[in-house]
Amino acid sequence: MLRLISATPSPYARKVRIALAEKRIPFELATEVPWDSTTATPRHNPLEKLPVLIFEDGSSVYESRYILEVIEARWPEPPMVPADPWERLAARKVEVITDGICDALVLLFWEGHRAPEHQSAEWIARQRRKVDGGLRALAETAGDRERVVGNQFGLADIATGTVLRYLDVRFPEHPWRSEYPNLVGLSARLEARPSFAATVPVPQVISDKVV
Ligand SMILES: N[C@@H](CCC(=O)N[C@@H](CS(=O)(=O)O)C(=O)NCC(=O)O)C(=O)O
């Protein structure tokens, strides 16, 4: 059975879970805390990050953007990327923006776990700027259209929905809803999809000291 190593808050893993659900690909979900020494992640990814997709023969693929490309190649129907090459590139650019926002949110999360005297105000300000700049670009890209790119549900919508809900988990006080009303409606429509409803992110308990 195909297996996905995931974590309850992970926006990167949620993209993969949603794509697998939209394509009706059966898989076993292995929920882990990648920050704890108990995780199996390093056995399947030398970069020690989840998500990791593990095939029946034990081979594994990692890095959510790459995992999604492998899924698209192996199970092309229904497509999660547009057929038009330029629209496909536009969808992948949306994923670059949303992953970049998530990366900044992860860095903010861990900076907040350092002792106050060891936290860098400059570093926090820099990551917050990336979140705000990314959201602004995302809102401009989405506009008031039904779909973020093109007219079919796909990668750009998955990436957009996952980063917005992840914001609520990691940065609940962020004013994105008041700043970008167009993203509020988009998020609500996406969260109503069964593949989103089945993968709502929640925080996890981390036992080990990480920073
Ligand atoms: N670029 C990677 C990022 C994945 C990532 O940062 N995963 C986190 C977990 S989560 O933040 O998504 O919940 C992780 O495994 N971190 C462990 C580590 O960085 O050692 C991807 O897109 O898959």
PDB file of C-alpha atoms and ligand atoms in Angstrom:
ATOM      1  CA  MET A   1       0.000   0.000   0.000  1.00  0.00           C
ATOM      2  CA  LEU A   2       1.195   3.500  -0.832  1.00  0.00           C
ATOM      3  CA  ARG A   3       2.143   5.319   2.387  1.00  0.00           C
ATOM      4  CA  LEU A   4       2.411   9.034   3.179  1.00  0.00           C
ATOM      5  CA  ILE A   5       4.355  10.285   6.183  1.00  0.00           C
ATOM      6  CA  SER A   6       2.505  13.403   7.307  1.00  0.00           C
ATOM      7  CA  ALA A   7       2.024  15.661  10.335  1.00  0.00           C
ATOM      8  CA  THR A   8      -1.231  17.172  11.562  1.00  0.00           C
ATOM      9  CA  PRO A   9      -0.277  20.851  11.027  1.00  0.00           C
ATOM     10  CA  SER A  10       1.780  20.378   7.850  1.00  0.00           C
ATOM     11  CA  PRO A  11       0.611  22.525   4.918  1.00  0.00           C
ATOM     12  CA  TYR A  12       3.117  20.781   2.652  1.00  0.00           C
ATOM     13  CA  ALA A  13       1.733  17.352   3.562  1.00  0.00           C
ATOM     14  CA  ARG A  14      -1.815  18.671   3.259  1.00  0.00           C
ATOM     15  CA  LYS A  15      -1.202  19.580  -0.402  1.00  0.00           C
ATOM     16  CA  VAL A  16      -0.240  15.965  -1.081  1.00  0.00           C
ATOM     17  CA  ARG A  17      -3.142  14.529   0.964  1.00  0.00           C
ATOM     18  CA  ILE A  18      -5.604  16.706  -0.959  1.00  0.00           C
ATOM     19  CA  ALA A  19      -4.145  15.736  -4.361  1.00  0.00           C
ATOM     20  CA  LEU A  20      -4.281  12.012  -3.468  1.00  0.00           C
ATOM     21  CA  ALA A  21      -7.886  12.418  -2.317  1.00  0.00           C
ATOM     22  CA  GLU A  22      -8.912  14.382  -5.423  1.00  0.00           C
ATOM     23  CA  LYS A  23      -7.413  11.622  -7.586  1.00  0.00           C
ATOM     24  CA  ARG A  24      -8.989   8.896  -5.391  1.00  0.00           C
ATOM     25  CA  ILE A  25      -5.649   7.213  -4.836  1.00  0.00           C
ATOM     26  CA  PRO A  26      -5.781   4.943  -1.777  1.00  0.00           C
ATOM     27  CA  PHE A  27      -2.908   5.346   0.683  1.00  0.00           C
ATOM     28  CA  GLU A  28      -1.966   4.719   4.296  1.00  0.00           C
ATOM     29  CA  LEU A  29      -1.502   7.897   6.327  1.00  0.00           C
ATOM     30  CA  ALA A  30       1.417   7.745   8.778  1.00  0.00           C
ATOM     31  CA  THR A  31       1.014  10.761  11.081  1.00  0.00           C
ATOM     32  CA  GLU A  32       4.268  11.736  12.812  1.00  0.00           C
ATOM     33  CA  VAL A  33       6.005  14.536  14.688  1.00  0.00           C
ATOM     34  CA  PRO A  34       9.093  15.095  12.513  1.00  0.00           C
ATOM     35  CA  TRP A  35      10.725  17.113  15.309  1.00  0.00           C
ATOM     36  CA  ASP A  36      10.693  14.211  17.756  1.00  0.00           C
ATOM     37  CA  SER A  37      13.371  11.491  17.771  1.00  0.00           C
ATOM     38  CA  THR A  38      10.590   8.920  17.345  1.00  0.00           C
ATOM     39  CA  THR A  39       9.978   9.955  13.733  1.00  0.00           C
ATOM     40  CA  ALA A  40      10.684   7.558  10.847  1.00  0.00           C
ATOM     41  CA  THR A  41      11.114  10.491   8.435  1.00  0.00           C
ATOM     42  CA  PRO A  42      14.962  10.457   8.331  1.00  0.00           C
ATOM     43  CA  ARG A  43      14.871   6.809   7.257  1.00  0.00           C
ATOM     44  CA  HIS A  44      13.055   7.830   4.093  1.00  0.00           C
ATOM     45  CA  ASN A  45      14.304  11.387   3.494  1.00  0.00           C
ATOM     46  CA  PRO A  46      17.970  12.372   4.077  1.00  0.00           C
ATOM     47  CA  LEU A  47      16.703  15.949   4.497  1.00  0.00           C
ATOM     48  CA  GLU A  48      14.628  14.690   7.458  1.00  0.00           C
ATOM     49  CA  LYS A  49      11.476  16.480   6.347  1.00  0.00           C
ATOM     50  CA  LEU A  50       7.934  15.271   5.756  1.00  0.00           C
ATOM     51  CA  PRO A  51       5.851  14.771   3.682  1.00  0.00           C
ATOM     52  CA  VAL A  52       7.426  11.626   2.295  1.00  0.00           C
ATOM     53  CA  LEU A  53       5.550   9.391  -0.148  1.00  0.00           C
ATOM     54  CA  ILE A  54       6.654   5.753   0.159  1.00  0.00           C
ATOM     55  CA  PHE A  55       5.846   3.266  -2.609  1.00  0.00           C
ATOM     56  CA  GLU A  56       5.109  -0.427  -2.124  1.00  0.00           C
ATOM     57  CA  ASP A  57       8.700  -1.324  -3.113  1.00  0.00           C
ATOM     58  CA  GLY A  58      10.020   0.897  -0.295  1.00  0.00           C
ATOM     59  CA  SER A  59      11.257   3.648  -2.601  1.00  0.00           C
ATOM     60  CA  SER A  60      10.392   7.157  -1.432  1.00  0.00           C
ATOM     61  CA  VAL A  61       9.930  10.626  -2.837  1.00  0.00           C
ATOM     62  CA  TYR A  62      10.081  13.813  -0.771  1.00  0.00           C
ATOM     63  CA  GLU A  63       9.685  17.606  -1.109  1.00  0.00           C
ATOM     64  CA  SER A  64       5.979  18.347  -1.579  1.00  0.00           C
ATOM     65  CA  ARG A  65       6.361  20.087  -4.961  1.00  0.00           C
ATOM     66  CA  TYR A  66       8.288  17.088  -6.293  1.00  0.00           C
ATOM     67  CA  ILE A  67       5.889  14.577  -4.708  1.00  0.00           C
ATOM     68  CA  LEU A  68       3.020  16.334  -6.494  1.00  0.00           C
ATOM     69  CA  GLU A  69       4.863  16.133  -9.818  1.00  0.00           C
ATOM     70  CA  VAL A  70       5.448  12.402  -9.291  1.00  0.00           C
ATOM     71  CA  ILE A  71       1.777  11.865  -8.416  1.00  0.00           C
ATOM     72  CA  GLU A  72       0.721  13.806 -11.531  1.00  0.00           C
ATOM     73  CA  ALA A  73       3.012  11.669 -13.717  1.00  0.00           C
ATOM     74  CA  ARG A  74       1.931   8.360 -12.147  1.00  0.00           C
ATOM     75  CA  TRP A  75      -1.818   9.111 -11.805  1.00  0.00           C
ATOM     76  CA  PRO A  76      -2.604  11.846 -14.361  1.00  0.00           C
ATOM     77  CA  GLU A  77      -6.408  11.736 -14.017  1.00  0.00           C
ATOM     78  CA  PRO A  78      -8.038  13.956 -12.965  1.00  0.00           C
ATOM     79  CA  PRO A  79      -5.246  16.453 -13.710  1.00  0.00           C
ATOM     80  CA  MET A  80      -4.247  18.839 -10.904  1.00  0.00           C
ATOM     81  CA  VAL A  81      -2.262  21.019 -13.298  1.00  0.00           C
ATOM     82  CA  PRO A  82      -3.537  22.857 -16.402  1.00  0.00           C
ATOM     83  CA  ALA A  83      -2.855  21.361 -19.838  1.00  0.00           C
ATOM     84  CA  ASP A  84      -1.715  24.723 -21.170  1.00  0.00           C
ATOM     85  CA  PRO A  85       2.040  25.060 -20.420  1.00  0.00           C
ATOM     86  CA  TRP A  86       1.808  28.742 -19.513  1.00  0.00           C
ATOM     87  CA  GLU A  87      -1.136  28.164 -17.187  1.00  0.00           C
ATOM     88  CA  ARG A  88       0.776  25.235 -15.689  1.00  0.00           C
ATOM     89  CA  LEU A  89       3.727  27.524 -15.018  1.00  0.00           C
ATOM     90  CA  ALA A  90       1.359  30.084 -13.487  1.00  0.00           C
ATOM     91  CA  ALA A  91      -0.007  27.379 -11.162  1.00  0.00           C
ATOM     92  CA  ARG A  92       3.509  26.345 -10.152  1.00  0.00           C
ATOM     93  CA  LYS A  93       4.350  30.013  -9.471  1.00  0.00           C
ATOM     94  CA  VAL A  94       1.409  30.169  -7.056  1.00  0.00           C
ATOM     95  CA  GLU A  95       2.878  27.128  -5.285  1.00  0.00           C
ATOM     96  CA  VAL A  96       6.273  28.904  -5.103  1.00  0.00           C
ATOM     97  CA  ILE A  97       4.546  31.827  -3.355  1.00  0.00           C
ATOM     98  CA  THR A  98       2.515  29.674  -0.966  1.00  0.00           C
ATOM     99  CA  ASP A  99       5.459  27.412  -0.060  1.00  0.00           C
ATOM    100  CA  GLY A 100       7.529  30.548   0.529  1.00  0.00           C
ATOM    101  CA  ILE A 101       4.902  31.882   2.930  1.00  0.00           C
ATOM    102  CA  CYS A 102       4.820  28.510   4.704  1.00  0.00           C
ATOM    103  CA  ASP A 103       8.621  28.458   4.952  1.00  0.00           C
ATOM    104  CA  ALA A 104       8.558  31.912   6.595  1.00  0.00           C
ATOM    105  CA  LEU A 105       5.799  30.781   8.968  1.00  0.00           C
ATOM    106  CA  VAL A 106       7.860  27.752  10.011  1.00  0.00           C
ATOM    107  CA  LEU A 107      10.876  29.988  10.720  1.00  0.00           C
ATOM    108  CA  LEU A 108       8.664  32.374  12.720  1.00  0.00           C
ATOM    109  CA  PHE A 109       7.221  29.452  14.668  1.00  0.00           C
ATOM    110  CA  TRP A 110      10.667  28.234  15.751  1.00  0.00           C
ATOM    111  CA  GLU A 111      12.039  31.706  16.430  1.00  0.00           C
ATOM    112  CA  GLY A 112       9.100  32.099  18.812  1.00  0.00           C
ATOM    113  CA  HIS A 113      10.223  28.937  20.612  1.00  0.00           C
ATOM    114  CA  ARG A 114      13.618  30.406  21.501  1.00  0.00           C
ATOM    115  CA  ALA A 115      14.124  32.077  24.880  1.00  0.00           C
ATOM    116  CA  PRO A 116      13.003  35.711  24.526  1.00  0.00           C
ATOM    117  CA  GLU A 117      16.553  36.974  24.984  1.00  0.00           C
ATOM    118  CA  HIS A 118      17.665  34.784  22.059  1.00  0.00           C
ATOM    119  CA  GLN A 119      14.923  35.854  19.654  1.00  0.00           C
ATOM    120  CA  SER A 120      15.984  38.202  16.866  1.00  0.00           C
ATOM    121  CA  ALA A 121      13.556  41.064  16.237  1.00  0.00           C
ATOM    122  CA  GLU A 122      15.208  41.653  12.865  1.00  0.00           C
ATOM    123  CA  TRP A 123      14.796  38.032  11.841  1.00  0.00           C
ATOM    124  CA  ILE A 124      11.142  38.017  12.961  1.00  0.00           C
ATOM    125  CA  ALA A 125      10.474  41.238  11.036  1.00  0.00           C
ATOM    126  CA  ARG A 126      12.104  39.755   7.936  1.00  0.00           C
ATOM    127  CA  GLN A 127       9.951  36.604   8.035  1.00  0.00           C
ATOM    128  CA  ARG A 128       6.789  38.625   8.675  1.00  0.00           C
ATOM    129  CA  ARG A 129       7.603  40.713   5.587  1.00  0.00           C
ATOM    130  CA  LYS A 130       7.811  37.547   3.504  1.00  0.00           C
ATOM    131  CA  VAL A 131       4.430  36.402   4.804  1.00  0.00           C
ATOM    132  CA  ASP A 132       2.857  39.781   4.049  1.00  0.00           C
ATOM    133  CA  GLY A 133       4.522  40.123   0.647  1.00  0.00           C
ATOM    134  CA  GLY A 134       3.538  36.592  -0.318  1.00  0.00           C
ATOM    135  CA  LEU A 135      -0.075  37.123   0.715  1.00  0.00           C
ATOM    136  CA  ARG A 136      -0.232  40.356  -1.265  1.00  0.00           C
ATOM    137  CA  ALA A 137       1.072  38.561  -4.379  1.00  0.00           C
ATOM    138  CA  LEU A 138      -1.350  35.692  -3.792  1.00  0.00           C
ATOM    139  CA  ALA A 139      -4.342  38.025  -3.428  1.00  0.00           C
ATOM    140  CA  GLU A 140      -3.347  39.900  -6.586  1.00  0.00           C
ATOM    141  CA  THR A 141      -2.980  36.623  -8.494  1.00  0.00           C
ATOM    142  CA  ALA A 142      -6.303  35.219  -7.280  1.00  0.00           C
ATOM    143  CA  GLY A 143      -8.299  38.390  -7.944  1.00  0.00           C
ATOM    144  CA  ASP A 144     -12.023  37.685  -7.738  1.00  0.00           C
ATOM    145  CA  ARG A 145     -12.000  34.607  -9.957  1.00  0.00           C
ATOM    146  CA  GLU A 146     -13.525  31.254  -9.061  1.00  0.00           C
ATOM    147  CA  ARG A 147     -10.198  29.489  -9.601  1.00  0.00           C
ATOM    148  CA  VAL A 148      -6.765  30.877  -8.808  1.00  0.00           C
ATOM    149  CA  VAL A 149      -5.371  29.870 -12.226  1.00  0.00           C
ATOM    150  CA  GLY A 150      -7.433  28.916 -15.271  1.00  0.00           C
ATOM    151  CA  ASN A 151     -10.951  27.518 -14.859  1.00  0.00           C
ATOM    152  CA  GLN A 152     -10.271  24.059 -13.411  1.00  0.00           C
ATOM    153  CA  PHE A 153      -9.677  23.186  -9.752  1.00  0.00           C
ATOM    154  CA  GLY A 154      -6.065  22.207  -9.260  1.00  0.00           C
ATOM    155  CA  LEU A 155      -2.651  22.808  -7.771  1.00  0.00           C
ATOM    156  CA  ALA A 156      -2.970  26.591  -7.484  1.00  0.00           C
ATOM    157  CA  ASP A 157      -6.196  26.211  -5.487  1.00  0.00           C
ATOM    158  CA  ILE A 158      -4.713  23.441  -3.314  1.00  0.00           C
ATOM    159  CA  ALA A 159      -1.625  25.532  -2.570  1.00  0.00           C
ATOM    160  CA  THR A 160      -3.687  28.657  -1.847  1.00  0.00           C
ATOM    161  CA  GLY A 161      -6.184  26.916   0.420  1.00  0.00           C
ATOM    162  CA  THR A 162      -3.505  25.123   2.418  1.00  0.00           C
ATOM    163  CA  VAL A 163      -1.409  28.206   3.140  1.00  0.00           C
ATOM    164  CA  LEU A 164      -4.434  30.245   4.242  1.00  0.00           C
ATOM    165  CA  ARG A 165      -5.613  27.589   6.698  1.00  0.00           C
ATOM    166  CA  TYR A 166      -2.032  27.099   7.907  1.00  0.00           C
ATOM    167  CA  LEU A 167      -1.901  30.810   8.739  1.00  0.00           C
ATOM    168  CA  ASP A 168      -4.801  30.187  11.135  1.00  0.00           C
ATOM    169  CA  VAL A 169      -2.774  27.452  12.829  1.00  0.00           C
ATOM    170  CA  ARG A 170       0.602  29.211  13.100  1.00  0.00           C
ATOM    171  CA  PHE A 171      -0.253  32.922  12.942  1.00  0.00           C
ATOM    172  CA  PRO A 172      -3.905  33.202  14.082  1.00  0.00           C
ATOM    173  CA  GLU A 173      -3.657  36.935  14.731  1.00  0.00           C
ATOM    174  CA  HIS A 174      -2.612  37.723  11.166  1.00  0.00           C
ATOM    175  CA  PRO A 175      -5.188  40.146   9.645  1.00  0.00           C
ATOM    176  CA  TRP A 176      -5.312  38.488   6.209  1.00  0.00           C
ATOM    177  CA  ARG A 177      -9.107  38.178   6.306  1.00  0.00           C
ATOM    178  CA  SER A 178      -9.591  41.909   6.693  1.00  0.00           C
ATOM    179  CA  GLU A 179      -6.782  42.728   4.245  1.00  0.00           C
ATOM    180  CA  TYR A 180      -7.863  40.336   1.469  1.00  0.00           C
ATOM    181  CA  PRO A 181     -11.637  39.681   1.358  1.00  0.00           C
ATOM    182  CA  ASN A 182     -11.202  37.883  -1.981  1.00  0.00           C
ATOM    183  CA  LEU A 183      -9.064  35.246  -0.261  1.00  0.00           C
ATOM    184  CA  VAL A 184     -11.704  34.784   2.461  1.00  0.00           C
ATOM    185  CA  GLY A 185     -14.331  33.648  -0.039  1.00  0.00           C
ATOM    186  CA  LEU A 186     -11.839  31.485  -1.903  1.00  0.00           C
ATOM    187  CA  SER A 187     -10.702  29.809   1.310  1.00  0.00           C
ATOM    188  CA  ALA A 188     -14.274  29.085   2.385  1.00  0.00           C
ATOM    189  CA  ARG A 189     -15.155  27.537  -0.984  1.00  0.00           C
ATOM    190  CA  LEU A 190     -12.055  25.359  -0.944  1.00  0.00           C
ATOM    191  CA  GLU A 191     -12.511  24.230   2.661  1.00  0.00           C
ATOM    192  CA  ALA A 192     -15.986  22.981   1.684  1.00  0.00           C
ATOM    193  CA  ARG A 193     -14.455  20.354  -0.636  1.00  0.00           C
ATOM    194  CA  PRO A 194     -14.377  16.844   0.888  1.00  0.00           C
ATOM    195  CA  SER A 195     -10.604  16.598   0.250  1.00  0.00           C
ATOM    196  CA  PHE A 196     -10.091  19.760   2.354  1.00  0.00           C
ATOM    197  CA  ALA A 197     -12.659  18.850   5.015  1.00  0.00           C
ATOM    198  CA  ALA A 198     -10.850  15.547   5.576  1.00  0.00           C
ATOM    199  CA  THR A 199      -7.430  17.198   6.032  1.00  0.00           C
ATOM    200  CA  VAL A 200      -7.984  20.265   8.254  1.00  0.00           C
ATOM    201  CA  PRO A 201      -4.669  21.141   9.926  1.00  0.00           C
ATOM    202  CA  VAL A 202      -4.333  21.095  13.708  1.00  0.00           C
ATOM    203  CA  PRO A 203      -1.298  21.802  15.927  1.00  0.00           C
ATOM    204  CA  GLN A 204       0.777  18.876  17.167  1.00  0.00           C
ATOM    205  CA  VAL A 205       2.441  18.208  20.534  1.00  0.00           C
ATOM    206  CA  ILE A 206       6.241  18.359  20.114  1.00  0.00           C
ATOM    207  CA  SER A 207       8.054  16.495  22.930  1.00  0.00           C
ATOM    208  CA  ASP A 208      11.729  17.004  22.065  1.00  0.00           C
ATOM    209  CA  LYS A 209      13.731  20.224  22.405  1.00  0.00           C
ATOM    210  CA  VAL A 210      14.170  21.518  18.860  1.00  0.00           C
ATOM    211  CA  VAL A 211      15.882  24.914  19.113  1.00  0.00           C
TER     212      VAL A 211
HETATM  213  N1  LIG B   1      10.029  22.160   1.335  1.00  0.00           N
HETATM  214  C1  LIG B   1       9.493  21.052   2.100  1.00  0.00           C
HETATM  215  C2  LIG B   1       9.154  21.552   3.478  1.00  0.00           C
HETATM  216  C3  LIG B   1       8.648  20.441   4.392  1.00  0.00           C
HETATM  217  C4  LIG B   1       8.767  20.776   5.870  1.00  0.00           C
HETATM  218  O1  LIG B   1       9.329  21.816   6.249  1.00  0.00           O
HETATM  219  N2  LIG B   1       8.224  19.875   6.705  1.00  0.00           N
HETATM  220  C5  LIG B   1       8.339  20.022   8.173  1.00  0.00           C
HETATM  221  C6  LIG B   1       7.073  19.621   8.889  1.00  0.00           C
HETATM  222  S1  LIG B   1       5.803  20.791   8.709  1.00  0.00           S
HETATM  223  O2  LIG B   1       6.401  22.110   9.001  1.00  0.00           O
HETATM  224  O3  LIG B   1       5.355  20.716   7.334  1.00  0.00           O
HETATM  225  O4  LIG B   1       4.762  20.445   9.676  1.00  0.00           O
HETATM  226  C7  LIG B   1       9.437  19.093   8.638  1.00  0.00           C
HETATM  227  O5  LIG B   1       9.400  17.909   8.331  1.00  0.00           O
HETATM  228  N3  LIG B   1      10.374  19.634   9.434  1.00  0.00           N
HETATM  229  C8  LIG B   1      11.393  18.821  10.066  1.00  0.00           C
HETATM  230  C9  LIG B   1      12.775  19.420   9.811  1.00  0.00           C
HETATM  231  O6  LIG B   1      12.831  20.482   9.121  1.00  0.00           O
HETATM  232  O7  LIG B   1      13.742  18.828  10.299  1.00  0.00           O
HETATM  233  C10 LIG B   1       8.260  20.493   1.376  1.00  0.00           C
HETATM  234  O8  LIG B   1       7.648  21.269   0.628  1.00  0.00           O
HETATM  235  O9  LIG B   1       7.940  19.301   1.544  1.00  0.00           O
END
